XYZ file of C-alpha atoms in Angstrom:
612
model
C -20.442 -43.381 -20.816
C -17.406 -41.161 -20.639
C -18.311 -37.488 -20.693
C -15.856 -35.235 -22.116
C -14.724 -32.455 -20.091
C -12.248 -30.934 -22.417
C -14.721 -27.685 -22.877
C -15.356 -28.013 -26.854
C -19.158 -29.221 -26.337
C -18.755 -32.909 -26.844
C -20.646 -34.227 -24.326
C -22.092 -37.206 -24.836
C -26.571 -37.387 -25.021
C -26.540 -38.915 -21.760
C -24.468 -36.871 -19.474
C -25.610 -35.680 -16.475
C -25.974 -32.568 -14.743
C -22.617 -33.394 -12.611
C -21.128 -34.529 -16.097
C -21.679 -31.193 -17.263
C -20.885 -29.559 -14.468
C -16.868 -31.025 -14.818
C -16.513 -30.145 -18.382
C -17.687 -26.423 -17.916
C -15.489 -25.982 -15.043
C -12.599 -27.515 -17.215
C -13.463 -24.617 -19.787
C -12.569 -22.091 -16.619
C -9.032 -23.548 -16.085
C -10.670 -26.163 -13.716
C -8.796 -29.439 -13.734
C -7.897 -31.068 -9.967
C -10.545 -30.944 -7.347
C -9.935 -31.319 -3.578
C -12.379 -33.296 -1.289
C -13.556 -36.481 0.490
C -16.113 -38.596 -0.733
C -19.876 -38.858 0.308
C -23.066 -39.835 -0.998
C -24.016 -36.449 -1.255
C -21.601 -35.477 -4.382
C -21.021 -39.022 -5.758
C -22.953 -37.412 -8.957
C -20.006 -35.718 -9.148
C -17.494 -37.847 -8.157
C -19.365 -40.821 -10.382
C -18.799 -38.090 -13.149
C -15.163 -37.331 -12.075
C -14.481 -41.327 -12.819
C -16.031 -40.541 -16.315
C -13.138 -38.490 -17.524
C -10.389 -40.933 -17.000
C -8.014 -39.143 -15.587
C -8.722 -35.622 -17.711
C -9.755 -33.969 -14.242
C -8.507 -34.854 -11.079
C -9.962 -35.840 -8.009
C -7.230 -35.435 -4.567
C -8.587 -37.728 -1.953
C -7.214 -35.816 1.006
C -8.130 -37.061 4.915
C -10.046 -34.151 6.134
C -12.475 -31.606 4.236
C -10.581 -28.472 6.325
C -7.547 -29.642 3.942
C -9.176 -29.801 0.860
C -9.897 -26.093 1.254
C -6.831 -25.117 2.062
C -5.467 -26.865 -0.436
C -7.661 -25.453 -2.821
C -6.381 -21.971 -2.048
C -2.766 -22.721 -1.919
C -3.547 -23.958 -5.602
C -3.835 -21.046 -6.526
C -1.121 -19.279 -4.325
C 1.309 -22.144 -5.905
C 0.479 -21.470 -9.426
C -1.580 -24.486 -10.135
C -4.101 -22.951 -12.081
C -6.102 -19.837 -12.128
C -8.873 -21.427 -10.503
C -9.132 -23.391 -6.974
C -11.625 -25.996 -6.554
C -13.486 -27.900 -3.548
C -16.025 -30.954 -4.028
C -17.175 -31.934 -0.903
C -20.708 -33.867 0.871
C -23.580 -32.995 2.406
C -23.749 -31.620 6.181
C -20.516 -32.857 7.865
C -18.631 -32.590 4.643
C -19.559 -28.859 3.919
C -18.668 -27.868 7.772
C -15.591 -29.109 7.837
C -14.364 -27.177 4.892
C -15.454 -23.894 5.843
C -11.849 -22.925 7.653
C -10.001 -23.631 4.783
C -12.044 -21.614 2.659
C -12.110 -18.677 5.089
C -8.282 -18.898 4.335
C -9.213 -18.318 0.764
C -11.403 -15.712 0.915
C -9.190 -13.651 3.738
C -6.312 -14.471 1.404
C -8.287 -13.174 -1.583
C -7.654 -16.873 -3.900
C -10.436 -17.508 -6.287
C -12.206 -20.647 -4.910
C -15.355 -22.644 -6.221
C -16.747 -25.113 -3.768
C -19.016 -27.525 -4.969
C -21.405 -28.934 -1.611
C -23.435 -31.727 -1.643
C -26.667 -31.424 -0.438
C -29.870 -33.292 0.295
C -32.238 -34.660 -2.355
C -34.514 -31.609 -3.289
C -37.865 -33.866 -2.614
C -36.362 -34.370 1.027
C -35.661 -30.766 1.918
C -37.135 -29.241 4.719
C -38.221 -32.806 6.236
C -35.568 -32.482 8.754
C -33.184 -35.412 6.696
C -29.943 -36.836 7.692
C -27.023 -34.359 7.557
C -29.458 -31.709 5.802
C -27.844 -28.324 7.048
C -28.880 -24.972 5.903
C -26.322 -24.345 3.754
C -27.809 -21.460 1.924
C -27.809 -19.746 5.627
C -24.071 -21.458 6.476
C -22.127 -20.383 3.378
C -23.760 -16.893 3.115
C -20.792 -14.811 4.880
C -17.747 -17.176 3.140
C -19.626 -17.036 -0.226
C -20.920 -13.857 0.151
C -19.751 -12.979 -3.542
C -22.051 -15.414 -4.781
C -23.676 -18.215 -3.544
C -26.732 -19.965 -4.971
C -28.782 -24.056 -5.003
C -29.088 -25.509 -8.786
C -32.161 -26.723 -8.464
C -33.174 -27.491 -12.321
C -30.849 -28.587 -14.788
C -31.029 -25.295 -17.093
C -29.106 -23.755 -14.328
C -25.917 -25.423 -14.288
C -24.584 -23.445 -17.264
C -24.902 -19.719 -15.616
C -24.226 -20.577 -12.216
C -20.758 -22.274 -12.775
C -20.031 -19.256 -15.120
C -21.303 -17.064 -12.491
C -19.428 -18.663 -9.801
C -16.040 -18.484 -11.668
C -15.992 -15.310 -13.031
C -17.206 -14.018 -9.778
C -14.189 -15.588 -8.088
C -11.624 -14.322 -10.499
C -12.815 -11.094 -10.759
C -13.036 -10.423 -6.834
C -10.776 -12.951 -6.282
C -12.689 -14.491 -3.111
C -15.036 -17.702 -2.908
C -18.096 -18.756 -4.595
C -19.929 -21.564 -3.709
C -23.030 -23.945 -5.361
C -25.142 -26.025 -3.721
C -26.168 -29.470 -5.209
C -28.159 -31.436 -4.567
C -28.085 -35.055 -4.895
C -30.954 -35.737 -7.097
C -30.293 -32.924 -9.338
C -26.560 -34.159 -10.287
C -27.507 -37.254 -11.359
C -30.068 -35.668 -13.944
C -29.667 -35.211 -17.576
C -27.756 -31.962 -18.230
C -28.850 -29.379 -20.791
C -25.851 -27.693 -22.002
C -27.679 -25.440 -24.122
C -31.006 -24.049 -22.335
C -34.413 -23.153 -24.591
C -33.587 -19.399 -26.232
C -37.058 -18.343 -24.242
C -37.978 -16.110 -21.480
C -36.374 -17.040 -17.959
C -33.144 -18.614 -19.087
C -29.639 -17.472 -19.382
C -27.099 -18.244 -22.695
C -23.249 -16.986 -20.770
C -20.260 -17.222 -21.464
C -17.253 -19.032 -20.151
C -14.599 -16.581 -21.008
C -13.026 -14.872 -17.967
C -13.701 -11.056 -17.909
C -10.412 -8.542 -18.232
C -9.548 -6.691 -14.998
C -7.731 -3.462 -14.674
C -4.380 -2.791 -15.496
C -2.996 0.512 -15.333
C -4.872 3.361 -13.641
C -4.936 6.918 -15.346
C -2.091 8.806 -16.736
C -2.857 11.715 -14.733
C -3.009 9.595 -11.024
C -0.137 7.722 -12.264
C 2.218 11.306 -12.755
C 0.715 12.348 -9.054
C 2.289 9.490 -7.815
C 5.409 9.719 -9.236
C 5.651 13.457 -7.685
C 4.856 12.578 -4.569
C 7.379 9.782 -4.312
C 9.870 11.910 -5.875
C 10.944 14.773 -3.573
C 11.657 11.570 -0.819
C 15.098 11.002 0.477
C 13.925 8.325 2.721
C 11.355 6.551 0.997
C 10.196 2.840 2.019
C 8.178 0.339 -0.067
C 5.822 -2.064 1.603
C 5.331 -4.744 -0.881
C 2.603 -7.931 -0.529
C 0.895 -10.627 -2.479
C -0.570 -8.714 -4.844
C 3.276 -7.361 -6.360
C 4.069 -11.359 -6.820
C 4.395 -11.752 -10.636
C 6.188 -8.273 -10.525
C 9.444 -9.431 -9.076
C 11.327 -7.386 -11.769
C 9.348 -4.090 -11.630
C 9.386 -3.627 -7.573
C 13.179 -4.307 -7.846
C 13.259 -1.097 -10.926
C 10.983 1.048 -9.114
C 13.113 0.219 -5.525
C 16.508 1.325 -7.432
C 15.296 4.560 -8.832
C 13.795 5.482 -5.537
C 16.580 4.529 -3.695
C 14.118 3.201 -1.539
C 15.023 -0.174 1.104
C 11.910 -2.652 1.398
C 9.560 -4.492 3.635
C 7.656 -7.300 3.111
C 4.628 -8.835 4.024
C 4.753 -12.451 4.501
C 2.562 -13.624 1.118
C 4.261 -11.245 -0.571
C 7.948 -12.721 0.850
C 8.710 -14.218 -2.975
C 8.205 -10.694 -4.648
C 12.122 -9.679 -3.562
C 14.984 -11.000 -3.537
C 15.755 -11.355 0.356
C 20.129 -11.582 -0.089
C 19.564 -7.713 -1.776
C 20.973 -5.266 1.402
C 18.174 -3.364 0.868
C 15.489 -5.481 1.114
C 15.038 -5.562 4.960
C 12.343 -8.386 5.463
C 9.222 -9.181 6.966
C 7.338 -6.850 8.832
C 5.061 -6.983 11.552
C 5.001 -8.746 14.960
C 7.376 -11.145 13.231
C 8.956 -9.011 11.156
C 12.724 -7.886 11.797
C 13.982 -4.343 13.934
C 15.487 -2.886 9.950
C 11.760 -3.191 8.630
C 10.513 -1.354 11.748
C 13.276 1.370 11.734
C 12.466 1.971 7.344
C 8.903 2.574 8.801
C 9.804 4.164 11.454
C 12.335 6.706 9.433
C 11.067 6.838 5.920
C 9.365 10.022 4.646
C 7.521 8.697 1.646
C 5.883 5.077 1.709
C 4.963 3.180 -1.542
C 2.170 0.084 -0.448
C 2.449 -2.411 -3.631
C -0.409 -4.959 -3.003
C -0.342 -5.208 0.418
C -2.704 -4.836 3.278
C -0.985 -5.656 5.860
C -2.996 -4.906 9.152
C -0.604 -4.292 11.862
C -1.114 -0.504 11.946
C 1.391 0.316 14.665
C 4.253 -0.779 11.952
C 3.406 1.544 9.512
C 4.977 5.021 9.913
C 3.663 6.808 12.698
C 0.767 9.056 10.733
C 1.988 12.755 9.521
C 5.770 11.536 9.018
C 5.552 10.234 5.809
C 3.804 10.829 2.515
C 2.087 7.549 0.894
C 0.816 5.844 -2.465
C -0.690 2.760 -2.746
C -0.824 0.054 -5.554
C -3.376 -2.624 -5.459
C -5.924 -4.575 -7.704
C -9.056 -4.162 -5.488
C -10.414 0.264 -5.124
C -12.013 -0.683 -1.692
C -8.747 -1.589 0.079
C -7.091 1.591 -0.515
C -6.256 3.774 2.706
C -6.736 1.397 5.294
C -3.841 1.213 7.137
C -2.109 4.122 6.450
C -3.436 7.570 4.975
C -2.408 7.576 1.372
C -2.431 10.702 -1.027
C -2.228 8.692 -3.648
C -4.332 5.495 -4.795
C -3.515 3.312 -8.180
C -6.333 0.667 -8.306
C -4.265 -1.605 -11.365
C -2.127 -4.588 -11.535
C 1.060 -3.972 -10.332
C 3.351 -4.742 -12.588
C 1.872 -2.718 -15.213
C 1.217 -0.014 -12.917
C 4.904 -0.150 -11.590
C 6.220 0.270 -15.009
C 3.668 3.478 -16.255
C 5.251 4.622 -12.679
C 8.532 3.958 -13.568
C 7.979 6.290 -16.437
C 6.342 8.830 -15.271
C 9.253 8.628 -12.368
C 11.738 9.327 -15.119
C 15.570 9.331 -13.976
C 17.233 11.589 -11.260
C 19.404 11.770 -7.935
C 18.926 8.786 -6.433
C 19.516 9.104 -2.345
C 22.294 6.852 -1.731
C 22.835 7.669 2.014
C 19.417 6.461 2.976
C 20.168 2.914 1.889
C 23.389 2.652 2.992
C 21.936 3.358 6.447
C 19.211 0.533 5.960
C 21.688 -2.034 4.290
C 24.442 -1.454 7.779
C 21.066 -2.081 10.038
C 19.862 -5.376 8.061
C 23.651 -6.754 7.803
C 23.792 -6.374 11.671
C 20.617 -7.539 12.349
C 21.142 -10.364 10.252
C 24.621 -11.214 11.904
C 22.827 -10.950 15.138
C 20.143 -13.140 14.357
C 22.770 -16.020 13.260
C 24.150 -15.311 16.397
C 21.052 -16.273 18.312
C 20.100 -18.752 16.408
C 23.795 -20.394 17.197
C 23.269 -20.347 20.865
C 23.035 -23.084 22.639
C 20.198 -24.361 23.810
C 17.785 -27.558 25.455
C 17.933 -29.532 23.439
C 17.952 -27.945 19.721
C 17.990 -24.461 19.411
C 15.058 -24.325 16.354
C 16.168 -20.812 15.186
C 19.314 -22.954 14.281
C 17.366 -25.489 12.117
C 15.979 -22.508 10.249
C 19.147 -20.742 9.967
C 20.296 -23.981 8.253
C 18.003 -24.342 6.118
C 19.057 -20.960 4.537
C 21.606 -21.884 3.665
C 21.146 -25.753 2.423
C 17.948 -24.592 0.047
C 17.468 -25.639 -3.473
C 16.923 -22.850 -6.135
C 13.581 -24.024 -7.189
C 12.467 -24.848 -3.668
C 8.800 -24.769 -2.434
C 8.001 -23.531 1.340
C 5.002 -24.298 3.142
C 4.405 -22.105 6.551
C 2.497 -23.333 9.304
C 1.139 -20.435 11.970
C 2.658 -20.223 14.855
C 7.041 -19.871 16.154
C 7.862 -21.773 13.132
C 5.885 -18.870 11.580
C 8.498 -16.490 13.459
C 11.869 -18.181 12.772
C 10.702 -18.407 8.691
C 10.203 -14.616 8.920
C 13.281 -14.255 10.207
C 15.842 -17.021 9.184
C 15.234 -17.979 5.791
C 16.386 -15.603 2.560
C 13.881 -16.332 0.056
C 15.044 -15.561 -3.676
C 13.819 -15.503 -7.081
C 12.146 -18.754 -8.755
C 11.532 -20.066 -5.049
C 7.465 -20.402 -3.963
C 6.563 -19.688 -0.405
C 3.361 -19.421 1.593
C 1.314 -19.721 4.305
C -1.809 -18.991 6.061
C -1.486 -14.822 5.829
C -4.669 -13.413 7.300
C -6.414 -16.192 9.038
C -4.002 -17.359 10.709
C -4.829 -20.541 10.992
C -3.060 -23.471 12.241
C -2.926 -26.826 10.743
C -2.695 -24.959 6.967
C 0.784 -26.035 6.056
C 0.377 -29.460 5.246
C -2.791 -29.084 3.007
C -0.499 -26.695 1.470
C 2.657 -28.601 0.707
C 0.531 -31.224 -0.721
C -0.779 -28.358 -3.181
C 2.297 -27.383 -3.786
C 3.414 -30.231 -4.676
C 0.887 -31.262 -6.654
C 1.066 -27.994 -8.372
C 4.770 -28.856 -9.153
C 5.343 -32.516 -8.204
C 9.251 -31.868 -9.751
C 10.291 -29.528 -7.327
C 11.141 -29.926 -4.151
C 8.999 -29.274 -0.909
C 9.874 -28.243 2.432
C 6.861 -27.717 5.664
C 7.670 -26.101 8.222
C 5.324 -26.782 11.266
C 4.789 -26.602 15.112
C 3.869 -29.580 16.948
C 0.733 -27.969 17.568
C -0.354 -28.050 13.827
C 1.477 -31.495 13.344
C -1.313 -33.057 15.729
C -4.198 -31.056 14.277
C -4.115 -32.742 10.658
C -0.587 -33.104 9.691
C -0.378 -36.792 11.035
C -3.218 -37.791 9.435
C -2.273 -35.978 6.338
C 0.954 -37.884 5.951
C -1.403 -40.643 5.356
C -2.078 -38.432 1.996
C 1.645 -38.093 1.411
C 2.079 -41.591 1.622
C -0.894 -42.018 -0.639
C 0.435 -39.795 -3.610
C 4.258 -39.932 -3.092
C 5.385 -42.552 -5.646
C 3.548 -40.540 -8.700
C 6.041 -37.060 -8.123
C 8.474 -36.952 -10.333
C 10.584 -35.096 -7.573
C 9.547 -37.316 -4.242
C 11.816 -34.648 -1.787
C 9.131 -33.843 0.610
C 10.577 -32.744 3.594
C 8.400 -32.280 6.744
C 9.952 -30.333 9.651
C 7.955 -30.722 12.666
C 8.943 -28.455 15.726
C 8.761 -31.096 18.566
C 8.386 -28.356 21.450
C 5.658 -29.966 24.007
C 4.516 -26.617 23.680
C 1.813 -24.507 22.182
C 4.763 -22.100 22.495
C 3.264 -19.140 20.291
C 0.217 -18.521 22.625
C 2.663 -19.172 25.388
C 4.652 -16.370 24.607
C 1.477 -14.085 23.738
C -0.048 -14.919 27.390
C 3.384 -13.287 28.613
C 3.659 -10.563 26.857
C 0.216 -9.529 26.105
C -1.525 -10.978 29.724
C 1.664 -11.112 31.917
C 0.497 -14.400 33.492
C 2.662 -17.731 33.074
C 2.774 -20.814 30.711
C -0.632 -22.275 31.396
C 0.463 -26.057 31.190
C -3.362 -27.358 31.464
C -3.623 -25.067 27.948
C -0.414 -25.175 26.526
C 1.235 -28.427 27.237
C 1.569 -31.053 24.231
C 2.125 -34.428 24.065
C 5.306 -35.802 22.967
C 4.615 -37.728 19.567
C 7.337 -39.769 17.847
C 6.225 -38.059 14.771
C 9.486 -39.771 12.434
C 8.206 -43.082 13.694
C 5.003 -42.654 12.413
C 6.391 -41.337 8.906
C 8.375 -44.672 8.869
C 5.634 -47.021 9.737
C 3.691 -45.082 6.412
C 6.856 -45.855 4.619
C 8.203 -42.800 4.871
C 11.383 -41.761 5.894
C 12.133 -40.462 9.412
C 15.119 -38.699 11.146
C 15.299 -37.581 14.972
C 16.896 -34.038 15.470
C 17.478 -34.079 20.013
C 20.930 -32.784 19.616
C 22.519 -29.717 18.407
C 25.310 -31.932 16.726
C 23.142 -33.547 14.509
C 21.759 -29.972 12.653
C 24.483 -29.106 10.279
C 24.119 -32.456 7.890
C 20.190 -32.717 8.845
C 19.069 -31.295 5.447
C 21.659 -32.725 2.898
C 20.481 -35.584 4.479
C 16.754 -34.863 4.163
C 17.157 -33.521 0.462
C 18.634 -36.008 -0.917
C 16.149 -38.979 -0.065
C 14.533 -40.833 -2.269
C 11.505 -40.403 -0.579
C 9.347 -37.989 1.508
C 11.103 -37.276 4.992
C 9.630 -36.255 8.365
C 12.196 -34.955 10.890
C 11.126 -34.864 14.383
C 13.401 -31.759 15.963
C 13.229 -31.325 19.644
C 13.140 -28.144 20.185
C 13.413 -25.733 23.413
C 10.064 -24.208 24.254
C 12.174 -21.389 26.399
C 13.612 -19.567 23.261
C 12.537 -16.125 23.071
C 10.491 -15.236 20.311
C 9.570 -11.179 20.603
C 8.664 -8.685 18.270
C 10.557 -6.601 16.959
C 9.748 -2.998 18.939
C 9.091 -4.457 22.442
C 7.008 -1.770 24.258
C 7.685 -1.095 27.652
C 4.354 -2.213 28.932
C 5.239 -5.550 26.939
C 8.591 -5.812 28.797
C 7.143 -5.344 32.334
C 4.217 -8.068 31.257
C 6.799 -10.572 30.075
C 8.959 -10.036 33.233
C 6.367 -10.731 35.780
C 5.066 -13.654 33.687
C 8.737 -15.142 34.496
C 8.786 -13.971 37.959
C 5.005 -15.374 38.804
C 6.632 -18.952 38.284
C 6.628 -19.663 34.962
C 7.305 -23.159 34.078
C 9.436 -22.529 31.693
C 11.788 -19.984 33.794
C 15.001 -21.454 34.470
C 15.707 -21.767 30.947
C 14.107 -18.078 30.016
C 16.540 -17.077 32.096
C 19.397 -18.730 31.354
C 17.946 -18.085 27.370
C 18.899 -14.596 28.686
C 15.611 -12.439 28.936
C 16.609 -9.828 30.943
C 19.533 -9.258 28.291
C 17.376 -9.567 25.503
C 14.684 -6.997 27.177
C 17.113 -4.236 27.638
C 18.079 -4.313 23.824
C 13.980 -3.898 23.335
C 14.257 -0.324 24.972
C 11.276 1.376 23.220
C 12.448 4.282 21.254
C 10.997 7.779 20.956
C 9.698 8.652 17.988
C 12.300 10.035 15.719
C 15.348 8.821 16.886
């Protein structure tokens, strides 16, 4: 039998459930499904094997990746839809972190869980889990159990449109009885059954004429006015830049939305935040008018301090308007079409010169300065330098995947994204290990372009070792097979290291924060991968024509110092004083801090007062 999941009906009169289950999901834009087998979805994955190849199952090592990766699917442009198939019990824990990634990252997500037989429920069954009660905050748009046949038509319609329109998770239940039953595509026009529809429902686009001309006047009497711009302006790459040039205005970004702007432009001042860069904090700091294009950035001690500067706010979703910052202005649309009715309304006029002139001097120097740190030497590798380098070496059409943590930091604040290049990362969770799962999107997504992780050791021995297995795995079918793998070789959990010394004031806590060292390039070559070892400075500058022009993926194991100082941007006093006795208690890490410079680097961190 080979069901057809192509979405025009043509199922064959034996499918079953889980056959027709595929080909409505395929009518939704659903086409490659993360996951790891079990025998509570091999319904589906027995009906997966039916289509031949028209939808595609990505055997990945870990059910955490598969969610990940089915969020970065979306966040890579693979398709409007992301999708998880995953087992019973075990299966449906382990994915739940990747799809809390989804849903914090607002990326429509279906997952599909296994489940036990319905005639077994409640008889305390191998691996049966609750997962009505488990999935009911992470699906909390929808979640529901098909339990009879008729069902599987609305409730995969339900789930999808549910997850484009709010753009969060959905999840169904299944269990493994019911998937291997014969599927009614077309349930009996009587009371108690649903007849929907697979067509995706239209969201908003442009908010009232009358909100839209507010806006504009509010933003118009600025001389200092500052955008903010997130994930939710990517696709309007063209309109931010318009709206930023008759405004005058410089711009932040957050670090999903780091794509939407080109990041050579002197005005565009980069990321913001605790790893953001000192010209974002000074446009916050400074501006008196603040346009928020789909961002919600949370950090509210980066935002202007409240009372200096007036503020509108673009974004898709009503309920995350005001948040942060208190707006006078809120435009619930998409932003691109909302950025041009602005644009209108905005008309032409003075536009105030002097204002970005000051911001483009700041991010020039701070940009100057951060090459200069990232040149200094260091034990062994300075890894600001391998970032720095990889500025400058990037293809065009590259693809970036961000782990969390320092390499997290030295992205923000090294590398000069620019139009037609794809970046992401774990933005609200947080999470660590979510870089791999989402190169592997990526490059699935776009398997001729070329692919670049960037990860901390830390991560690297969470899943990324066992996900090079995967790499390995899929490698030979890219049509592009540069997959270059930077792994941060510190020994260090260096991230919470530093946060334990600013934010605690106690020392490196090597029972906590010490890592083991991994020959990570061996274990890419033993997988038949390539491998290069970065331990001196010397070898940086022809590291990634090297890596980028292999004929095969690449991992390059950099040892890095642990010592190099990774602070925020506005260093508070208290912060200072905490870091300082940190270093002083006996830090293990304090003879290079302080040859790294600290004290130096501290007094540059004077707090400022508020508006100077």
């Amino acid at each position: 039998m080979s069901a057809d999941p192509t979405g025009d009906g043509r199922l064959p009169r034996d499918a079953t459930v889980a056959d027709y289950i595929v080909a409505r999901l395929a009518e939704w834009g659903v086409h490659r499904y993360y996951g790891y087998p079990g025998d509570g979805i091999n319904g589906m994955t027995s009906a997966l094997q039916r289509t031949e190849g028209r939808a595609r199952f990505v055997q990945v090592r870990h059910e955490e990746t598969a969610g990940f990766a089915a969020s970065a699917h979306v966040k890579y442009g693979g398709g409007p839809l992301g999708c998880v198939v995953v087992t019973s019990g075990p299966g449906a824990i382990h994915v739940l972190n990747g799809l809390y990634d989804a849903k914090l990252d607002h990326q429509p997500v279906v997952a599909l869980l296994g489940h036990t037989a319905l005639p077994a429920e409640g008889g305390g069954y191998y691996q049966e889990v609750d997962l009505l009660a488990l999935y009911k905050d992470v699906a909390s748009a929808f979640l529901a159990q098909l339990d009879d046949p008729s069902q599987a038509r609305h409730l995969v319609d339900r789930a999808c449109r549910t997850a484009l329109a709010r753009r969060t998770v959905t999840a169904l239940v299944l269990p493994s009885d019911v998937q291997d039953e014969p599927a009614v595509p077309e349930p009996p026009y009587a009371h108690g059954y649903y007849h929907t529809s697979a067509v995706p429902s239209s969201m908003p686009t442009v908010p009232p004429e009358e909100e839209v001309r507010r806006a504009a006047e509010v933003l118009r009497g600025g001389e200092k006015v500052a955008m903010l711009v997130g994930q939710g302006a990517l696709g309007a790459e063209d309109e931010v830049r318009r709206v930023a040039d008759r405004l005058g205005a410089g711009v932040a970004t957050a670090l999903l939305g780091f794509t939407a702007v080109d990041h050579r432009e002197p005005w565009v001042t980069g990321a913001i935040g605790l790893l953001g860069s000192r010209p974002s904090w000074q446009l916050m700091q400074e501006c008196d008018r603040l346009l928020i294009v789909g961002s919600n950035m949370p950090y509210s001690e980066f935002y202007p301090p409240q009372g200096r500067a007036r503020a509108v706010q673009i974004d898709l979703d009503g309920s995350r308007m005001g948040l942060r910052y208190p707006t006078e202005v809120n435009l619930t649309g998409d932003a691109a079409p909302t950025l041009r009715a602005l644009l209108r309304e905005l008309g032409t006029g003075p536009v105030p010169t002097a204002w970005r002139a000051t911001l483009a001097d700041a991010t020039s120097k701070w940009r100057r300065s951060q090459r200069e740190v990232a040149e200094q030497p260091a034990n062994p590798v300075n890894p600001q330098l391998l970032f720095a380098t990889l500025d400058d070496a990037l293809p065009d059409d590259a693809m970036l995947a961000v782990d969390c943590g320092t390499a997290t930091a030295w992205y923000a604040r090294h590398v000069r994204v620019r139009p037609g290049m794809l970046a992401s990362l774990s933005g609200t969770l947080l999470s660590m290990g979510g870089a791999m799962p989402y190169a592997l999107a990526a490059k699935f997504a776009h398997p001729d372009r070329p692919l670049i992780a960037l990860i901390g050791d830390g991560a690297m021995q969470m899943n990324g070792v066992n996900e090079l297995i995967t790499v390995s795995k899929y490698w030979r079918e890219w049509a592009d097979p540069r997959f270059v793998v930077l792994v941060l070789n510190n020994r260090d959990l260096s991230f919470v290291s530093w946060e334990q010394r600013s934010g605690e004031g106690t020392p490196m806590f090597p029972a906590s924060q010490d890592l083991p060292d991994v020959a990570y390039h061996r274990w890419a070559e033993v997988l038949g991968l390539g491998g290069v070892l970065v331990d001196s400075p010397d070898q940086v500058p022809d590291l990634w024509r090297r890596a980028l022009s292999a004929d095969r993926p690449v991992v390059v194991n950099a040892v890095v110092d642990p010592a190099e100082l990774m602070l925020p941007p506005h260093f508070t006093a208290e912060q200072a004083r905490k870091t300082a006795a940190a270093v002083l208690r006996g830090d293990s890490d304090r003879t290079e801090i302080l040859r790294r410079g600290l004290p130096s680097v501290l007094a540059t961190y004077r707090p400022r007062r508020r508006g100077r």
